[in-house]
mmCIF file of N, CA, C and O in Angstrom:
data_model
loop_
_atom_site.group_PDB
_atom_site.id
_atom_site.type_symbol
_atom_site.label_atom_id
_atom_site.label_comp_id
_atom_site.label_asym_id
_atom_site.label_seq_id
_atom_site.Cartn_x
_atom_site.Cartn_y
_atom_site.Cartn_z
ATOM 1 N N MET A 1 10.208 -1.578 -17.106
ATOM 2 C CA MET A 1 9.489 -1.183 -16.446
ATOM 3 C C MET A 1 7.922 -1.073 -17.278
ATOM 4 O O MET A 1 7.987 -1.004 -18.027
ATOM 5 N N THR A 2 7.039 -1.216 -16.111
ATOM 6 C CA THR A 2 5.796 -1.390 -16.522
ATOM 7 C C THR A 2 5.271 -0.504 -16.890
ATOM 8 O O THR A 2 5.487 0.710 -15.691
ATOM 9 N N GLU A 3 4.792 0.319 -17.394
ATOM 10 C CA GLU A 3 4.033 1.576 -17.896
ATOM 11 C C GLU A 3 2.888 2.125 -16.815
ATOM 12 O O GLU A 3 1.902 1.419 -17.470
ATOM 13 N N ARG A 4 3.442 2.568 -15.910
ATOM 14 C CA ARG A 4 1.927 3.166 -15.075
ATOM 15 C C ARG A 4 1.278 4.110 -16.353
ATOM 16 O O ARG A 4 1.626 4.812 -16.309
ATOM 17 N N GLN A 5 -0.087 4.457 -15.216
ATOM 18 C CA GLN A 5 -0.906 5.055 -16.344
ATOM 19 C C GLN A 5 -1.640 6.046 -14.936
ATOM 20 O O GLN A 5 -2.588 5.630 -14.133
ATOM 21 N N PHE A 6 -2.266 7.100 -15.632
ATOM 22 C CA PHE A 6 -2.937 8.156 -14.344
ATOM 23 C C PHE A 6 -3.344 8.782 -15.037
ATOM 24 O O PHE A 6 -3.727 9.126 -16.151
ATOM 25 N N LYS A 7 -5.166 9.257 -14.090
ATOM 26 C CA LYS A 7 -5.910 9.957 -15.010
ATOM 27 C C LYS A 7 -5.961 11.416 -14.089
ATOM 28 O O LYS A 7 -5.929 11.345 -12.786
ATOM 29 N N ASP A 8 -6.073 12.812 -14.905
ATOM 30 C CA ASP A 8 -6.040 13.713 -14.051
ATOM 31 C C ASP A 8 -7.609 14.325 -14.125
ATOM 32 O O ASP A 8 -8.867 13.455 -14.629
ATOM 33 N N CYS A 9 -7.376 15.504 -13.262
ATOM 34 C CA CYS A 9 -9.231 15.730 -13.017
ATOM 35 C C CYS A 9 -9.961 16.096 -14.414
ATOM 36 O O CYS A 9 -11.363 16.245 -14.014
ATOM 37 N N ASP A 10 -9.590 16.042 -15.561
ATOM 38 C CA ASP A 10 -10.373 16.489 -16.330
ATOM 39 C C ASP A 10 -10.022 14.947 -17.688
ATOM 40 O O ASP A 10 -11.152 15.292 -18.298
ATOM 41 N N GLY A 11 -9.772 14.052 -16.949
ATOM 42 C CA GLY A 11 -10.239 12.450 -17.164
ATOM 43 C C GLY A 11 -9.338 12.079 -18.396
ATOM 44 O O GLY A 11 -9.332 11.535 -19.155
ATOM 45 N N ASP A 12 -7.854 13.407 -18.597
ATOM 46 C CA ASP A 12 -7.035 13.139 -19.260
ATOM 47 C C ASP A 12 -5.975 11.792 -19.059
ATOM 48 O O ASP A 12 -5.972 11.806 -17.756
ATOM 49 N N ILE A 13 -5.478 11.353 -19.847
ATOM 50 C CA ILE A 13 -4.844 9.562 -19.676
ATOM 51 C C ILE A 13 -3.419 9.974 -19.835
ATOM 52 O O ILE A 13 -2.852 10.780 -20.310
ATOM 53 N N TRP A 14 -2.326 9.971 -18.303
ATOM 54 C CA TRP A 14 -0.867 10.281 -18.739
ATOM 55 C C TRP A 14 -0.852 8.709 -18.538
ATOM 56 O O TRP A 14 -0.865 8.249 -17.530
ATOM 57 N N THR A 15 0.626 8.888 -19.196
ATOM 58 C CA THR A 15 1.668 7.449 -19.143
ATOM 59 C C THR A 15 3.023 7.755 -18.224
ATOM 60 O O THR A 15 3.986 8.558 -19.233
ATOM 61 N N GLU A 16 3.421 7.252 -17.443
ATOM 62 C CA GLU A 16 4.493 7.101 -17.105
ATOM 63 C C GLU A 16 5.675 6.136 -18.100
ATOM 64 O O GLU A 16 5.613 4.938 -18.541
ATOM 65 N N TYR A 17 6.847 7.281 -18.680
ATOM 66 C CA TYR A 17 7.573 6.194 -19.645
ATOM 67 C C TYR A 17 8.830 6.298 -18.788
ATOM 68 O O TYR A 17 9.676 5.540 -19.527
ATOM 69 N N GLU A 18 9.406 6.648 -17.699
ATOM 70 C CA GLU A 18 10.124 6.303 -16.716
ATOM 71 C C GLU A 18 10.273 7.038 -15.822
ATOM 72 O O GLU A 18 9.346 8.106 -15.486
ATOM 73 N N PRO A 19 10.609 6.546 -14.635
ATOM 74 C CA PRO A 19 10.007 7.145 -13.169
ATOM 75 C C PRO A 19 10.500 8.481 -12.897
ATOM 76 O O PRO A 19 11.514 9.501 -13.179
ATOM 77 N N GLY A 20 9.308 8.836 -12.973
ATOM 78 C CA GLY A 20 8.695 10.344 -12.666
ATOM 79 C C GLY A 20 8.823 11.552 -13.681
ATOM 80 O O GLY A 20 8.688 12.917 -13.500
ATOM 81 N N MET A 21 8.509 10.291 -14.934
ATOM 82 C CA MET A 21 8.026 11.009 -16.007
ATOM 83 C C MET A 21 6.957 10.685 -17.250
ATOM 84 O O MET A 21 6.752 9.346 -16.887
ATOM 85 N N VAL A 22 6.218 11.354 -17.077
ATOM 86 C CA VAL A 22 4.939 11.149 -17.943
ATOM 87 C C VAL A 22 4.772 11.876 -19.176
ATOM 88 O O VAL A 22 5.395 12.850 -19.554
ATOM 89 N N ARG A 23 4.207 11.328 -19.909
ATOM 90 C CA ARG A 23 3.246 11.977 -21.265
ATOM 91 C C ARG A 23 1.607 11.914 -21.223
ATOM 92 O O ARG A 23 1.421 10.893 -20.758
ATOM 93 N N LEU A 24 1.285 12.758 -22.294
ATOM 94 C CA LEU A 24 -0.320 12.669 -22.090
ATOM 95 C C LEU A 24 -0.726 12.213 -23.693
ATOM 96 O O LEU A 24 0.073 12.056 -24.291
ATOM 97 N N THR A 25 -1.248 10.765 -22.843
ATOM 98 C CA THR A 25 -1.209 9.720 -24.062
ATOM 99 C C THR A 25 -2.680 9.793 -24.628
ATOM 100 O O THR A 25 -2.970 9.156 -25.805
ATOM 101 N N ALA A 26 -3.726 10.454 -23.624
ATOM 102 C CA ALA A 26 -4.955 10.434 -24.479
ATOM 103 C C ALA A 26 -5.824 11.619 -23.780
ATOM 104 O O ALA A 26 -5.831 11.887 -22.382
ATOM 105 N N ARG A 27 -6.748 12.182 -24.463
ATOM 106 C CA ARG A 27 -7.532 13.372 -24.022
ATOM 107 C C ARG A 27 -9.196 12.681 -23.789
ATOM 108 O O ARG A 27 -9.778 11.885 -25.052
ATOM 109 N N ALA A 28 -9.493 12.960 -22.602
ATOM 110 C CA ALA A 28 -10.988 12.679 -22.372
ATOM 111 C C ALA A 28 -11.699 12.764 -23.893
ATOM 112 O O ALA A 28 -12.659 12.299 -24.400
ATOM 113 N N SER A 29 -11.749 14.261 -24.478
ATOM 114 C CA SER A 29 -12.930 14.601 -25.497
ATOM 115 C C SER A 29 -12.249 13.990 -26.779
ATOM 116 O O SER A 29 -13.403 14.039 -26.853
ATOM 117 N N GLY A 30 -11.361 13.233 -26.661
ATOM 118 C CA GLY A 30 -10.969 12.579 -28.030
ATOM 119 C C GLY A 30 -10.089 13.407 -28.827
ATOM 120 O O GLY A 30 -9.570 13.204 -29.723
ATOM 121 N N SER A 31 -9.922 14.903 -28.316
ATOM 122 C CA SER A 31 -8.806 15.721 -29.010
ATOM 123 C C SER A 31 -7.625 15.176 -29.225
ATOM 124 O O SER A 31 -7.154 14.436 -28.146
ATOM 125 N N LEU A 32 -6.574 15.684 -30.390
ATOM 126 C CA LEU A 32 -5.549 15.113 -30.387
ATOM 127 C C LEU A 32 -4.259 16.338 -29.928
ATOM 128 O O LEU A 32 -3.043 15.963 -30.132
ATOM 129 N N TYR A 33 -5.006 17.180 -29.964
ATOM 130 C CA TYR A 33 -4.121 18.510 -28.931
ATOM 131 C C TYR A 33 -3.551 18.234 -27.702
ATOM 132 O O TYR A 33 -4.028 17.822 -27.104
ATOM 133 N N GLY A 34 -2.033 18.423 -28.464
ATOM 134 C CA GLY A 34 -0.872 17.900 -26.846
ATOM 135 C C GLY A 34 -0.673 16.919 -26.321
ATOM 136 O O GLY A 34 0.022 16.223 -25.449
ATOM 137 N N LEU A 35 -1.297 15.572 -27.468
ATOM 138 C CA LEU A 35 -0.653 14.620 -27.182
ATOM 139 C C LEU A 35 0.882 14.817 -27.405
ATOM 140 O O LEU A 35 1.662 14.888 -27.784
ATOM 141 N N ASN A 36 1.525 13.597 -26.613
ATOM 142 C CA ASN A 36 2.815 13.405 -26.253
ATOM 143 C C ASN A 36 3.512 14.340 -25.487
ATOM 144 O O ASN A 36 4.611 14.352 -25.663
ATOM 145 N N LEU A 37 2.776 15.336 -25.168
ATOM 146 C CA LEU A 37 3.315 16.173 -24.306
ATOM 147 C C LEU A 37 4.380 15.610 -23.287
ATOM 148 O O LEU A 37 3.563 14.383 -22.649
ATOM 149 N N ARG A 38 5.865 15.931 -22.519
ATOM 150 C CA ARG A 38 6.361 15.197 -21.771
ATOM 151 C C ARG A 38 6.881 16.229 -20.857
ATOM 152 O O ARG A 38 6.750 17.414 -21.063
ATOM 153 N N THR A 39 6.137 15.645 -19.755
ATOM 154 C CA THR A 39 6.850 16.479 -18.178
ATOM 155 C C THR A 39 7.060 15.723 -16.977
ATOM 156 O O THR A 39 6.647 14.482 -17.399
ATOM 157 N N SER A 40 7.111 16.266 -15.931
ATOM 158 C CA SER A 40 7.362 15.546 -14.632
ATOM 159 C C SER A 40 5.938 14.858 -14.116
ATOM 160 O O SER A 40 4.911 15.783 -14.343
ATOM 161 N N ILE A 41 5.815 14.060 -13.213
ATOM 162 C CA ILE A 41 4.755 13.939 -12.599
ATOM 163 C C ILE A 41 4.360 15.056 -11.759
ATOM 164 O O ILE A 41 3.287 15.676 -11.742
ATOM 165 N N GLU A 42 5.157 15.367 -11.089
ATOM 166 C CA GLU A 42 5.183 17.028 -10.340
ATOM 167 C C GLU A 42 4.287 18.045 -11.204
ATOM 168 O O GLU A 42 3.083 18.592 -10.960
ATOM 169 N N ASP A 43 4.923 18.330 -12.104
ATOM 170 C CA ASP A 43 4.273 19.496 -12.844
ATOM 171 C C ASP A 43 2.932 19.029 -13.720
ATOM 172 O O ASP A 43 2.206 19.761 -13.878
ATOM 173 N N ALA A 44 2.957 17.657 -14.312
ATOM 174 C CA ALA A 44 1.650 17.501 -14.435
ATOM 175 C C ALA A 44 0.536 17.348 -13.324
ATOM 176 O O ALA A 44 -0.638 18.088 -13.777
ATOM 177 N N ARG A 45 0.849 17.070 -12.258
ATOM 178 C CA ARG A 45 -0.139 17.290 -10.976
ATOM 179 C C ARG A 45 -0.645 18.944 -11.016
ATOM 180 O O ARG A 45 -1.546 19.366 -10.527
ATOM 181 N N ASP A 46 0.801 19.757 -10.817
ATOM 182 C CA ASP A 46 0.516 20.975 -10.641
ATOM 183 C C ASP A 46 -0.145 21.790 -11.731
ATOM 184 O O ASP A 46 -1.391 22.145 -11.214
ATOM 185 N N ASP A 47 -0.090 21.441 -12.668
ATOM 186 C CA ASP A 47 -0.906 21.755 -14.216
ATOM 187 C C ASP A 47 -2.312 21.479 -14.515
ATOM 188 O O ASP A 47 -2.930 22.080 -15.053
ATOM 189 N N HIS A 48 -2.465 20.285 -14.097
ATOM 190 C CA HIS A 48 -3.928 19.350 -14.335
ATOM 191 C C HIS A 48 -4.156 19.034 -13.021
ATOM 192 O O HIS A 48 -4.998 18.243 -13.449
ATOM 193 N N GLY A 49 -3.909 19.051 -12.327
ATOM 194 C CA GLY A 49 -4.503 18.665 -10.798
ATOM 195 C C GLY A 49 -4.224 17.178 -10.668
ATOM 196 O O GLY A 49 -3.106 16.726 -10.795
ATOM 197 N N PRO A 50 -4.541 16.834 -9.433
ATOM 198 C CA PRO A 50 -4.525 15.696 -9.215
ATOM 199 C C PRO A 50 -4.573 14.410 -9.741
ATOM 200 O O PRO A 50 -5.265 14.533 -10.951
ATOM 201 N N LEU A 51 -3.711 13.821 -9.680
ATOM 202 C CA LEU A 51 -3.142 12.464 -10.920
ATOM 203 C C LEU A 51 -3.672 10.936 -9.738
ATOM 204 O O LEU A 51 -3.193 11.011 -8.808
ATOM 205 N N THR A 52 -5.068 10.274 -10.308
ATOM 206 C CA THR A 52 -5.056 9.473 -9.963
ATOM 207 C C THR A 52 -4.499 7.770 -10.565
ATOM 208 O O THR A 52 -5.218 7.668 -11.706
ATOM 209 N N GLU A 53 -3.776 6.954 -10.100
ATOM 210 C CA GLU A 53 -2.829 6.309 -10.972
ATOM 211 C C GLU A 53 -4.537 4.884 -11.235
ATOM 212 O O GLU A 53 -5.160 4.964 -10.739
ATOM 213 N N ILE A 54 -5.076 4.791 -12.600
ATOM 214 C CA ILE A 54 -5.100 3.657 -13.439
ATOM 215 C C ILE A 54 -4.441 2.584 -12.864
ATOM 216 O O ILE A 54 -3.742 1.869 -13.641
ATOM 217 N N ARG A 55 -5.351 1.466 -12.351
ATOM 218 C CA ARG A 55 -4.671 -0.068 -11.797
ATOM 219 C C ARG A 55 -5.604 -0.662 -12.478
ATOM 220 O O ARG A 55 -6.507 -1.086 -12.534
ATOM 221 N N PRO A 56 -4.953 -2.214 -13.027
ATOM 222 C CA PRO A 56 -5.446 -2.935 -13.534
ATOM 223 C C PRO A 56 -6.577 -3.858 -12.714
ATOM 224 O O PRO A 56 -6.228 -3.658 -11.528
ATOM 225 N N ASP A 57 -7.689 -4.291 -13.164
ATOM 226 C CA ASP A 57 -8.452 -5.327 -12.160
ATOM 227 C C ASP A 57 -8.152 -6.375 -11.908
ATOM 228 O O ASP A 57 -7.530 -7.272 -12.817
ATOM 229 N N VAL A 58 -7.703 -6.896 -11.034
ATOM 230 C CA VAL A 58 -7.299 -7.954 -10.132
ATOM 231 C C VAL A 58 -8.318 -8.504 -9.007
ATOM 232 O O VAL A 58 -8.831 -8.069 -8.038
ATOM 233 N N ASP A 59 -8.478 -9.780 -9.339
ATOM 234 C CA ASP A 59 -9.769 -10.302 -8.381
ATOM 235 C C ASP A 59 -8.466 -10.824 -7.054
ATOM 236 O O ASP A 59 -7.959 -11.690 -7.022
ATOM 237 N N VAL A 60 -8.664 -9.531 -5.939
ATOM 238 C CA VAL A 60 -7.505 -10.308 -5.097
ATOM 239 C C VAL A 60 -8.182 -11.450 -4.607
ATOM 240 O O VAL A 60 -7.399 -12.009 -3.589
ATOM 241 N N ARG A 61 -9.562 -11.482 -3.731
ATOM 242 C CA ARG A 61 -10.080 -12.792 -3.276
ATOM 243 C C ARG A 61 -9.374 -13.719 -3.816
ATOM 244 O O ARG A 61 -9.292 -15.189 -3.460
ATOM 245 N N ALA A 62 -10.045 -14.116 -5.181
ATOM 246 C CA ALA A 62 -9.189 -15.434 -5.989
ATOM 247 C C ALA A 62 -8.088 -15.656 -5.840
ATOM 248 O O ALA A 62 -7.554 -16.578 -5.624
ATOM 249 N N GLN A 63 -6.921 -14.576 -5.685
ATOM 250 C CA GLN A 63 -5.669 -14.644 -5.355
ATOM 251 C C GLN A 63 -4.862 -15.184 -4.421
ATOM 252 O O GLN A 63 -4.415 -16.101 -4.271
ATOM 253 N N ILE A 64 -5.730 -14.614 -3.486
ATOM 254 C CA ILE A 64 -6.061 -15.137 -2.095
ATOM 255 C C ILE A 64 -6.210 -16.917 -1.612
ATOM 256 O O ILE A 64 -5.131 -17.319 -0.748
ATOM 257 N N VAL A 65 -7.428 -17.007 -2.583
ATOM 258 C CA VAL A 65 -7.722 -18.508 -2.282
ATOM 259 C C VAL A 65 -6.815 -19.730 -3.172
ATOM 260 O O VAL A 65 -6.175 -20.052 -2.415
ATOM 261 N N ALA A 66 -6.267 -18.945 -4.166
ATOM 262 C CA ALA A 66 -5.209 -19.654 -4.836
ATOM 263 C C ALA A 66 -4.240 -19.852 -4.185
ATOM 264 O O ALA A 66 -3.295 -21.137 -3.444
ATOM 265 N N ASP A 67 -3.716 -18.700 -3.131
ATOM 266 C CA ASP A 67 -2.502 -19.113 -2.466
ATOM 267 C C ASP A 67 -2.691 -19.614 -1.128
ATOM 268 O O ASP A 67 -1.648 -20.303 -0.959
ATOM 269 N N LEU A 68 -3.865 -19.559 -0.451
ATOM 270 C CA LEU A 68 -4.215 -20.337 0.438
ATOM 271 C C LEU A 68 -4.074 -21.978 -0.030
ATOM 272 O O LEU A 68 -3.653 -22.859 0.514
ATOM 273 N N ARG A 69 -4.375 -22.646 -1.131
ATOM 274 C CA ARG A 69 -4.827 -23.668 -1.608
ATOM 275 C C ARG A 69 -3.584 -24.002 -1.525
ATOM 276 O O ARG A 69 -3.107 -25.696 -1.326
ATOM 277 N N THR A 70 -2.281 -23.464 -2.303
ATOM 278 C CA THR A 70 -0.849 -23.525 -2.630
ATOM 279 C C THR A 70 -0.148 -23.985 -1.556
ATOM 280 O O THR A 70 0.517 -24.913 -1.419
ATOM 281 N N LYS A 71 -0.500 -23.093 -0.164
ATOM 282 C CA LYS A 71 0.368 -22.988 0.879
ATOM 283 C C LYS A 71 -0.172 -24.613 1.533
ATOM 284 O O LYS A 71 0.216 -25.035 2.344
ATOM 285 N N ALA A 72 -1.495 -24.336 1.532
ATOM 286 C CA ALA A 72 -2.000 -25.578 2.111
ATOM 287 C C ALA A 72 -1.895 -27.139 1.642
ATOM 288 O O ALA A 72 -1.590 -27.807 2.632
ATOM 289 N N ALA A 73 -1.749 -27.511 0.376
ATOM 290 C CA ALA A 73 -0.820 -28.640 0.091
ATOM 291 C C ALA A 73 0.653 -28.841 -0.246
ATOM 292 O O ALA A 73 0.846 -29.864 0.019
ATOM 293 N N ARG A 74 1.129 -27.306 0.385
ATOM 294 C CA ARG A 74 2.323 -27.868 0.304
ATOM 295 C C ARG A 74 3.141 -28.063 1.689
ATOM 296 O O ARG A 74 3.512 -28.618 2.482
ATOM 297 N N ASP A 75 2.148 -27.009 2.792
ATOM 298 C CA ASP A 75 2.730 -27.275 4.332
ATOM 299 C C ASP A 75 1.679 -27.804 5.196
ATOM 300 O O ASP A 75 2.058 -27.697 6.360
ATOM 301 N N TRP A 76 0.495 -27.714 5.017
ATOM 302 C CA TRP A 76 -0.726 -27.602 6.105
ATOM 303 C C TRP A 76 -1.479 -29.007 5.321
ATOM 304 O O TRP A 76 -2.715 -29.159 5.277
ATOM 305 N N PRO A 77 -0.829 -30.459 5.105
ATOM 306 C CA PRO A 77 -1.532 -31.421 4.898
ATOM 307 C C PRO A 77 -3.131 -32.018 5.618
ATOM 308 O O PRO A 77 -4.006 -32.281 4.993
ATOM 309 N N GLY A 78 -2.979 -31.722 6.700
ATOM 310 C CA GLY A 78 -4.130 -32.033 7.671
ATOM 311 C C GLY A 78 -5.513 -31.012 8.053
ATOM 312 O O GLY A 78 -6.052 -31.364 8.650
ATOM 313 N N ILE A 79 -4.998 -29.870 6.909
ATOM 314 C CA ILE A 79 -5.893 -28.442 7.128
ATOM 315 C C ILE A 79 -7.733 -28.949 6.758
ATOM 316 O O ILE A 79 -8.476 -28.400 7.591
ATOM 317 N N GLY A 80 -7.746 -29.980 5.681
ATOM 318 C CA GLY A 80 -9.230 -30.231 5.795
ATOM 319 C C GLY A 80 -10.147 -29.253 5.609
ATOM 320 O O GLY A 80 -9.989 -28.510 4.901
ATOM 321 N N VAL A 81 -11.267 -29.637 6.517
ATOM 322 C CA VAL A 81 -12.530 -28.304 6.253
ATOM 323 C C VAL A 81 -12.201 -27.390 6.496
ATOM 324 O O VAL A 81 -12.555 -26.554 6.192
ATOM 325 N N PHE A 82 -10.893 -27.274 7.895
ATOM 326 C CA PHE A 82 -11.003 -25.763 8.026
ATOM 327 C C PHE A 82 -10.611 -25.187 7.129
ATOM 328 O O PHE A 82 -11.244 -23.499 6.983
ATOM 329 N N LEU A 83 -9.753 -25.813 6.064
ATOM 330 C CA LEU A 83 -9.311 -24.337 4.805
ATOM 331 C C LEU A 83 -11.055 -23.958 4.065
ATOM 332 O O LEU A 83 -10.596 -22.749 3.614
ATOM 333 N N GLU A 84 -12.001 -24.851 3.742
ATOM 334 C CA GLU A 84 -12.911 -24.395 3.514
ATOM 335 C C GLU A 84 -13.526 -23.340 3.651
ATOM 336 O O GLU A 84 -13.859 -23.085 3.625
ATOM 337 N N ASP A 85 -13.531 -23.808 5.273
ATOM 338 C CA ASP A 85 -14.544 -22.399 6.045
ATOM 339 C C ASP A 85 -14.029 -21.497 5.614
ATOM 340 O O ASP A 85 -14.721 -20.278 5.594
ATOM 341 N N VAL A 86 -11.899 -21.308 5.880
ATOM 342 C CA VAL A 86 -11.641 -19.839 5.790
ATOM 343 C C VAL A 86 -11.730 -19.371 4.564
ATOM 344 O O VAL A 86 -12.258 -18.409 4.324
ATOM 345 N N ILE A 87 -11.734 -20.129 3.303
ATOM 346 C CA ILE A 87 -11.795 -19.993 1.508
ATOM 347 C C ILE A 87 -13.000 -19.438 2.023
ATOM 348 O O ILE A 87 -13.647 -18.208 1.291
ATOM 349 N N GLY A 88 -14.287 -19.759 2.449
ATOM 350 C CA GLY A 88 -15.703 -19.453 2.676
ATOM 351 C C GLY A 88 -15.731 -18.182 2.680
ATOM 352 O O GLY A 88 -16.309 -17.176 2.463
ATOM 353 N N VAL A 89 -15.042 -17.907 3.912
ATOM 354 C CA VAL A 89 -14.815 -16.506 4.584
ATOM 355 C C VAL A 89 -13.999 -15.375 3.691
ATOM 356 O O VAL A 89 -14.729 -14.328 3.740
ATOM 357 N N VAL A 90 -13.284 -15.778 3.352
ATOM 358 C CA VAL A 90 -12.508 -15.109 2.517
ATOM 359 C C VAL A 90 -13.645 -14.919 1.067
ATOM 360 O O VAL A 90 -13.499 -13.442 0.414
ATOM 361 N N LEU A 91 -14.398 -15.582 0.767
ATOM 362 C CA LEU A 91 -15.037 -15.049 -0.753
ATOM 363 C C LEU A 91 -16.055 -14.565 -0.880
ATOM 364 O O LEU A 91 -16.954 -14.207 -1.304
ATOM 365 N N GLY A 92 -16.440 -14.100 0.861
ATOM 366 C CA GLY A 92 -17.672 -13.480 1.400
ATOM 367 C C GLY A 92 -18.438 -13.987 2.556
ATOM 368 O O GLY A 92 -19.838 -13.383 2.756
ATOM 369 N N GLY A 93 -18.504 -14.957 2.902
ATOM 370 C CA GLY A 93 -19.265 -15.425 4.283
ATOM 371 C C GLY A 93 -19.035 -14.450 5.507
ATOM 372 O O GLY A 93 -18.080 -14.185 5.390
ATOM 373 N N THR A 94 -19.773 -14.396 6.423
ATOM 374 C CA THR A 94 -19.965 -13.956 7.209
ATOM 375 C C THR A 94 -19.935 -14.424 8.874
ATOM 376 O O THR A 94 -20.678 -16.188 8.670
ATOM 377 N N ASP A 95 -19.769 -14.457 9.709
ATOM 378 C CA ASP A 95 -19.483 -15.280 11.007
ATOM 379 C C ASP A 95 -18.741 -16.353 10.636
ATOM 380 O O ASP A 95 -19.552 -17.529 11.625
ATOM 381 N N GLY A 96 -17.635 -16.713 10.005
ATOM 382 C CA GLY A 96 -17.265 -17.688 9.590
ATOM 383 C C GLY A 96 -18.196 -18.785 9.242
ATOM 384 O O GLY A 96 -17.657 -20.204 8.842
ATOM 385 N N GLU A 97 -19.418 -18.376 8.547
ATOM 386 C CA GLU A 97 -19.799 -19.550 7.892
ATOM 387 C C GLU A 97 -19.374 -19.626 6.341
ATOM 388 O O GLU A 97 -19.433 -18.479 5.484
ATOM 389 N N PRO A 98 -19.272 -20.751 5.587
ATOM 390 C CA PRO A 98 -19.154 -20.602 4.726
ATOM 391 C C PRO A 98 -19.989 -20.011 3.320
ATOM 392 O O PRO A 98 -21.101 -20.383 3.668
ATOM 393 N N VAL A 99 -19.511 -19.600 2.148
ATOM 394 C CA VAL A 99 -20.386 -19.501 1.101
ATOM 395 C C VAL A 99 -21.050 -20.532 0.743
ATOM 396 O O VAL A 99 -20.186 -21.252 -0.261
ATOM 397 N N GLU A 100 -22.359 -20.975 0.147
ATOM 398 C CA GLU A 100 -22.120 -21.276 -0.777
ATOM 399 C C GLU A 100 -21.893 -21.249 -2.006
ATOM 400 O O GLU A 100 -22.051 -20.335 -3.121
ATOM 401 N N SER A 101 -21.776 -22.537 -2.655
ATOM 402 C CA SER A 101 -20.990 -22.996 -4.282
ATOM 403 C C SER A 101 -21.826 -22.487 -5.803
ATOM 404 O O SER A 101 -23.349 -23.349 -4.705
#
């Protein structure tokens, strides 16, 4: 299981060590007080305010482009220039105009 992390309203970090259970792994203040406190996600939310999941940065556009190119190479050999137009829009072009590299 990949450990998910959450930040509470004070900036403290909670790590899910098993489904539905979290432990306090870092304090925003740098204090060591209460570290490794274990509780349910619901109790952490009730006692420490809303929890926001911390997600790793993922370049979604780059992943979409890679997936499109893989799919085109395998299933759409004649797509040609149209594929590059679609990729240009995915990378930030507007009105169907490709972005200059």
